[in-house]
Structure formats: structure tokens, C-alpha cells
Short mmCIF file of C-alpha atoms in Angstrom, two decimals:
data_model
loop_
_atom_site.label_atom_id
_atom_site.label_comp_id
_atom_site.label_asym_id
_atom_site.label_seq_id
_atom_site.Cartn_x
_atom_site.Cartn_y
_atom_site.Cartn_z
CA UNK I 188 41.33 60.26 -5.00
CA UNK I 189 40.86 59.40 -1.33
CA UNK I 190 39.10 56.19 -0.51
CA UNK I 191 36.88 55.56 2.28
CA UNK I 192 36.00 52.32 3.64
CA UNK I 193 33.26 52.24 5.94
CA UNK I 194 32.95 48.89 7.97
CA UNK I 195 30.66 47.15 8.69
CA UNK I 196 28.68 47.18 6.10
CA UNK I 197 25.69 46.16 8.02
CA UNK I 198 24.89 45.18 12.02
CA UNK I 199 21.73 44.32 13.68
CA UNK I 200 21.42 45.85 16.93
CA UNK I 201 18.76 46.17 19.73
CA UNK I 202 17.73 49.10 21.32
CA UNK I 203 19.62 50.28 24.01
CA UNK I 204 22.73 49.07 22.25
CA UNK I 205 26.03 50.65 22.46
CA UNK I 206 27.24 50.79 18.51
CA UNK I 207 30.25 51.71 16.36
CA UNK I 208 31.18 52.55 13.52
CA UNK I 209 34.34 52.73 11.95
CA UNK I 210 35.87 54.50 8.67
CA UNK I 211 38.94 54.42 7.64
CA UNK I 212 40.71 56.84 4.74
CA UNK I 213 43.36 55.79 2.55
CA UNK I 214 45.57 58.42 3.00
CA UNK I 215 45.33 61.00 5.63
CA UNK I 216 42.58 63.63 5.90
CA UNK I 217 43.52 65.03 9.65
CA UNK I 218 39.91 65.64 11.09
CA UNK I 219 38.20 66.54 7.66
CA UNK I 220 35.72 63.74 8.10
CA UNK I 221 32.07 64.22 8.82
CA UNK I 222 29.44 61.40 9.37
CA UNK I 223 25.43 61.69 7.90
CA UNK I 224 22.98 59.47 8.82
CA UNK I 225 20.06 58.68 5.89
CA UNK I 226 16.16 57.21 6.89
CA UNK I 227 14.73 55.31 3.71
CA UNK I 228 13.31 57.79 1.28
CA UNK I 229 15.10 60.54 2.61
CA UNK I 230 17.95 63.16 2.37
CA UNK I 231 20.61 62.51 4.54
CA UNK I 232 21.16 64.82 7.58
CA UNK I 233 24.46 65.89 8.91
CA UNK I 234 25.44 64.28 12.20
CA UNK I 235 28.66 65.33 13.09
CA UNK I 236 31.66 67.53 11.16
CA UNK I 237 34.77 67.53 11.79
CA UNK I 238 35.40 64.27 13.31
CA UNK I 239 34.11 64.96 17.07
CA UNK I 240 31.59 68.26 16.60
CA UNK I 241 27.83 67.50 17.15
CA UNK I 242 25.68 69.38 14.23
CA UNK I 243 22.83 71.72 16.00
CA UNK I 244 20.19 69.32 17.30
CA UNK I 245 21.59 65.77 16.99
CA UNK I 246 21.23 64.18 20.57
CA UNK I 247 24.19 63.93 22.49
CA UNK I 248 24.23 59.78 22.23
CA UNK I 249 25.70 60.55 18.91
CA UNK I 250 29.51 60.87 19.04
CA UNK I 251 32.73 60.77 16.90
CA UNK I 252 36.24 60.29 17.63
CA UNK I 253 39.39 59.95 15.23
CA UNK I 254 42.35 61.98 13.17
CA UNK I 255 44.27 60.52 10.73
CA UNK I 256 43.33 58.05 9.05
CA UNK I 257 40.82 56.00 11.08
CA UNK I 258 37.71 57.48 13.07
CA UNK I 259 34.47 55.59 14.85
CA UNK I 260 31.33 57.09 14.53
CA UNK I 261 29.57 55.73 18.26
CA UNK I 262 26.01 55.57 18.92
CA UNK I 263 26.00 55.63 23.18
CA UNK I 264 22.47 54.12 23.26
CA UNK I 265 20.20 52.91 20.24
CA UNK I 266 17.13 54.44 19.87
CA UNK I 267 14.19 53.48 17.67
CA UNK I 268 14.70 56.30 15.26
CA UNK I 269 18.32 55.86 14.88
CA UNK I 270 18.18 53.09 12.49
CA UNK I 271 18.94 53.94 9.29
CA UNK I 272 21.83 53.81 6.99
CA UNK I 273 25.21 55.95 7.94
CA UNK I 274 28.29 57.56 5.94
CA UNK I 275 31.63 59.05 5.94
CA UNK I 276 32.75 61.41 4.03
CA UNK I 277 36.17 63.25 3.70
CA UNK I 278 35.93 66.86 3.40
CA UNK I 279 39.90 67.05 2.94
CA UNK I 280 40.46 67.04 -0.78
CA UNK I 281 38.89 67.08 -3.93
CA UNK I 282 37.07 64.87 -5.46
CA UNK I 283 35.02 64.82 -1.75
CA UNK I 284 34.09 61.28 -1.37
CA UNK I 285 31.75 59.06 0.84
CA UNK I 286 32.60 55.83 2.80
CA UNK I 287 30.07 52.92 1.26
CA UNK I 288 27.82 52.98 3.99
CA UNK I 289 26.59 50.93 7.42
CA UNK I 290 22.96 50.09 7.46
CA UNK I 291 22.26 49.60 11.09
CA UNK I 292 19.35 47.20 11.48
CA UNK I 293 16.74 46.25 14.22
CA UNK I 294 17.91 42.43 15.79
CA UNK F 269 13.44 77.37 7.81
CA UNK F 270 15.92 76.74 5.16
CA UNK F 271 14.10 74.60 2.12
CA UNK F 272 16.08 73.68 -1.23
CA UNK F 273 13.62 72.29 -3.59
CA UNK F 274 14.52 70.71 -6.66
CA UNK F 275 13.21 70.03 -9.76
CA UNK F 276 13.95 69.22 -13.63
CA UNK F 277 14.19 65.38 -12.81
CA UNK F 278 12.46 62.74 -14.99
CA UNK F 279 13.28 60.35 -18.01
CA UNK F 280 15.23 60.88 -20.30
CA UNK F 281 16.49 59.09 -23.00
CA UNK F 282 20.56 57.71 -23.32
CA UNK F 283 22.43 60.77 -24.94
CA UNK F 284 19.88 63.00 -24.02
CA UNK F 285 20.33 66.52 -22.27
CA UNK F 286 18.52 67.63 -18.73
CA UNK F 287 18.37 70.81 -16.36
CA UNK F 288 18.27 70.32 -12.81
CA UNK F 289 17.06 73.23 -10.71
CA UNK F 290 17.21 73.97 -6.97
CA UNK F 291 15.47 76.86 -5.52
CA UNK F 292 16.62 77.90 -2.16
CA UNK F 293 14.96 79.78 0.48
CA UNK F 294 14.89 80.47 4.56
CA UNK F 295 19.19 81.90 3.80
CA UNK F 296 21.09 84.09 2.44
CA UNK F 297 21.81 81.62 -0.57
CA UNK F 298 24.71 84.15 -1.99
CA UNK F 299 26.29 83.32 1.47
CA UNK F 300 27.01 79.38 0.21
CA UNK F 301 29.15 77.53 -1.79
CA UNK F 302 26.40 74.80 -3.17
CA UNK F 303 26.87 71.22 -4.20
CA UNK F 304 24.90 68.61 -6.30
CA UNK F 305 25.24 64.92 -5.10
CA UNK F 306 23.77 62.10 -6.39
CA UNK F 307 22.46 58.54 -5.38
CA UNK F 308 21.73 55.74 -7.67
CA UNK F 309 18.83 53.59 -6.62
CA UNK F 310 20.47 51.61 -3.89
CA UNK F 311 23.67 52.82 -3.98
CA UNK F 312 25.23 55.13 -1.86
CA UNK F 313 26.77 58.93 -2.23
CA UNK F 314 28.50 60.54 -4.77
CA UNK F 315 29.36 63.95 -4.78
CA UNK F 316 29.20 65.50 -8.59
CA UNK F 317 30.21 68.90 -8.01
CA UNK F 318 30.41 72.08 -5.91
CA UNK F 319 30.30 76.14 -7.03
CA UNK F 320 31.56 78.98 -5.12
CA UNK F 321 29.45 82.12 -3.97
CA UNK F 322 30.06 84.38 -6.45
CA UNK F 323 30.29 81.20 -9.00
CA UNK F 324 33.80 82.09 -9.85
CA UNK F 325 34.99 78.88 -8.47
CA UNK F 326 33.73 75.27 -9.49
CA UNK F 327 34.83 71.75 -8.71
CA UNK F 328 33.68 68.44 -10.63
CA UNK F 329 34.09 64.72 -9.72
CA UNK F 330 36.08 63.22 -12.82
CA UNK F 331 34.01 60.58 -14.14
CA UNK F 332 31.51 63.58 -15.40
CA UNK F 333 33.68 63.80 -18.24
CA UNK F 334 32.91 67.18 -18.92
CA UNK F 335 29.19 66.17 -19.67
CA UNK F 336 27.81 68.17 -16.25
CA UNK F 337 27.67 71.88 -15.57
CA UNK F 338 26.52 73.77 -12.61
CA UNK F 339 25.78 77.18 -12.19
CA UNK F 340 23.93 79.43 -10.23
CA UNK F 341 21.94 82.42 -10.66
CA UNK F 342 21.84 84.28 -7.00
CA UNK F 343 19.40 87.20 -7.93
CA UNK F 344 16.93 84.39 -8.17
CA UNK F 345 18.33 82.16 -5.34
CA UNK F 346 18.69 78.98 -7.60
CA UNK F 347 21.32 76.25 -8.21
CA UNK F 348 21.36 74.43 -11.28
CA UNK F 349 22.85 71.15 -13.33
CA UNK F 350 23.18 71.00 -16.72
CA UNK F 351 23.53 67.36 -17.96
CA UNK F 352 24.13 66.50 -21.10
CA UNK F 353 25.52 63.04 -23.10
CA UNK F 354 22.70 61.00 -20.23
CA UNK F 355 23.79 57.30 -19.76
CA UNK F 356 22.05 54.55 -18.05
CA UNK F 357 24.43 54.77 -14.93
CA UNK F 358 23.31 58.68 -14.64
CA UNK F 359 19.81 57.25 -13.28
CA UNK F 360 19.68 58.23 -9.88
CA UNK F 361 18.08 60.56 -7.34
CA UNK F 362 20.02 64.09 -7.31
CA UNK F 363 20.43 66.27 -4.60
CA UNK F 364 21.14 70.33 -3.93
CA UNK F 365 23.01 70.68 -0.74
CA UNK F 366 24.69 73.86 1.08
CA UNK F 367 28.42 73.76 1.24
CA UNK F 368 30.42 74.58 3.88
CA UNK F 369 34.13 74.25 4.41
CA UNK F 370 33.13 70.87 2.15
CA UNK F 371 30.83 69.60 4.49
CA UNK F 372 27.15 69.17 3.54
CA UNK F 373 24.61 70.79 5.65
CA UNK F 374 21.20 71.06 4.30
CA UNK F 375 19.97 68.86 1.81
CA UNK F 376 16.83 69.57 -0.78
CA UNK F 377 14.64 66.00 -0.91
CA UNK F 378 15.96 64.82 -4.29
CA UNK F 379 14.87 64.74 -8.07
CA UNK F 380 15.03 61.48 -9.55
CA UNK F 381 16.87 61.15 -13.04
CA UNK F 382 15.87 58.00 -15.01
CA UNK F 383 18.14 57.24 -18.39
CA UNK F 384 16.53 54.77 -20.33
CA UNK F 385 15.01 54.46 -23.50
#
């Protein structure tokens, strides 16, 4: 099975803050990686697929970069409504598994 | 708009048996291959399994054990899980998501599964 490590687990950031994310597989998945971003109570929403591609209606502060092994999920900008909790997941191979998670906090 | 409701959730005691449904609507639901994943309380994501169009094809996590099934009846545009052999460390909330290419796009809001006796 492919692992995904997600780091950090948690960051408190201000609005206005550049952030990152990073994920790392642990064996290559070229670009199959995707990133979702989950409010408490709720589904989680699809941010970005294949590495770099913005999903229909995210804003544009939302990017992702990567192949490989390691990819960055960057938030250009923290907004009020962008924290939340975020996840990788590999879409190369089954099983299709998710990175553990970065809660992204208000400092 | 595209809406997948589910349903079925609730307790349920250890070695007990449970059907999950998902109804979709707002797309062509024969279109999609359709997934269930599942999040404990607290935890994060775990994909259980995914089904093909037609239903021909179907992929399971390994820890199921055999105890899950999913299925799909497209004439009626619903998904379903059939869980059976229910442990403690099945309690979580469970999810109906469109497939695509592996990637999840649209997610139902989640029926919560509580094992416990």
C-alpha cells in the first residue's frame, strides 16, 4: 500500500498568511495526488486533482505543485473561511489512501 | 445540483449486520464509478471501496476482510454498503462520493455508524 505523510500536522496562521503544505508518498505516484479541504461537521470538498489543477470554483489563492513523490499544497493568502482541516490523497494505486491530515488554525 | 444523500446509519450492535444507502440525484449516476469512505470520529479518511458503472468492476480496502459489500442499483440511482460482522472500530461517519479517474468529487453529508453494545 502507498503511504502518505502529510506534514504538519497542525499550524496556526493569521489571515493574510502565505501557507504550505506538504505530502509526501512513499513510493511514487507521478501526479496522481489530489488535495480536499474539510470544515468541522462537514464533507470534504475537492480542491485540486492532479497535483496542480484547480477543481471548478476553488479561488485561485489555492495552488498545488509536485510529481513524484513529494508535492505542497500552498494557500497564497489566508482567508477566514479557509481554515479547516486538509488532505492528500493518492489516486495512483489501489488501496487509494489519504495523507493524515493538517488542521490549519487561527493564531 | 448534484445531491447524494445517505442513509441506513445508526447503532448497531458488535457482530451485527447494516445497509448503507446513497441516493443520487442532479447526474447521470450510471455515468460514475462511486465510492464509500469513511471517517471515524476524529480521525481522518479512509477509503473502503469503489464500484464501476455498470458494477462489473469493484475494489475494497483490505482490512474489510470480506465483511463489506457495495453495490449499486442504477435504475433507481442508488449506491449501497452492505456491512456485516460490525466491530467497535467500524463506528464512524460514512460517506457516498462520485469517482472519477480515483479522485473524489462530490461527497453526500455522511451517515454515522455507531458499533457498540
Amino acid at each position: 500500500d502507498i503511504q502518505m505523510t502529510q506534514s504538519p500536522s497542525s499550524l496556526s496562521a493569521s489571515v493574510g498568511d502565505r501557507v504550505t503544505i506538504t505530502c509526501r508518498a512513499s513510493e511514487t505516484i507521478t501526479n496522481y495526488l489530489n488535495w480536499y479541504q474539510q470544515k468541522p461537521g462537514k464533507a470534504p470538498k475537492l480542491l485540486i486533482y492532479a497535483a496542480s489543477n484547480l477543481q471548478r470554483g476553488v479561488p485561485s489563492r489555492f495552488s498545488g505543485s509536485g510529481s513524484g513523490t513529494d508535492f505542497t499544497l500552498t494557500i497564497g493568502g489566508l482567508q477566514p473561511e479557509d481554515f479547516a482541516t486538509y488532505y492528500c490523497q493518492q489516486s495512483y494505486s489501489t488501496p487509494l489512501t489519504f495523507g493524515g491530515g493538517t488542521k490549519v488554525e487561527i493564531k | 445540483q448534484v445531491q447524494l444523500v445517505e442513509s441506513g446509519g445508526g447503532l448497531v450492535k458488535p457482530g451485527g449486520s447494516l445497509r448503507l444507502s446513497c441516493a443520487a440525484s442532479g447526474f447521470t449516476f450510471s455515468d460514475f464509478y462511486m465510492s464509500w469512505i469513511r471517517q471515524a470520529p476524529g480521525k481522518g479518511l479512509e477509503w473502503l471501496s469503489y464500484i464501476s458503472e455498470s458494477g462489473r468492476t469493484v475494489s475494497y480496502t483490505d482490512s474489510l476482510k470480506g465483511r463489506f459489500t457495495i453495490s449499486r442499483d442504477n435504475a433507481k440511482k442508488s449506491l449501497y454498503l452492505q456491512m456485516s460482522s460490525l466491530r467497535a472500530e467500524d463506528t464512524a461517519v460514512y460517506y457516498c462520493v462520485t469517482t472519477v479517474g480515483s479522485t473524489f468529487y462530490w461527497w453526500g453529508q455522511g451517515t454515522l455508524v455507531t458499533v457498540s453494545s
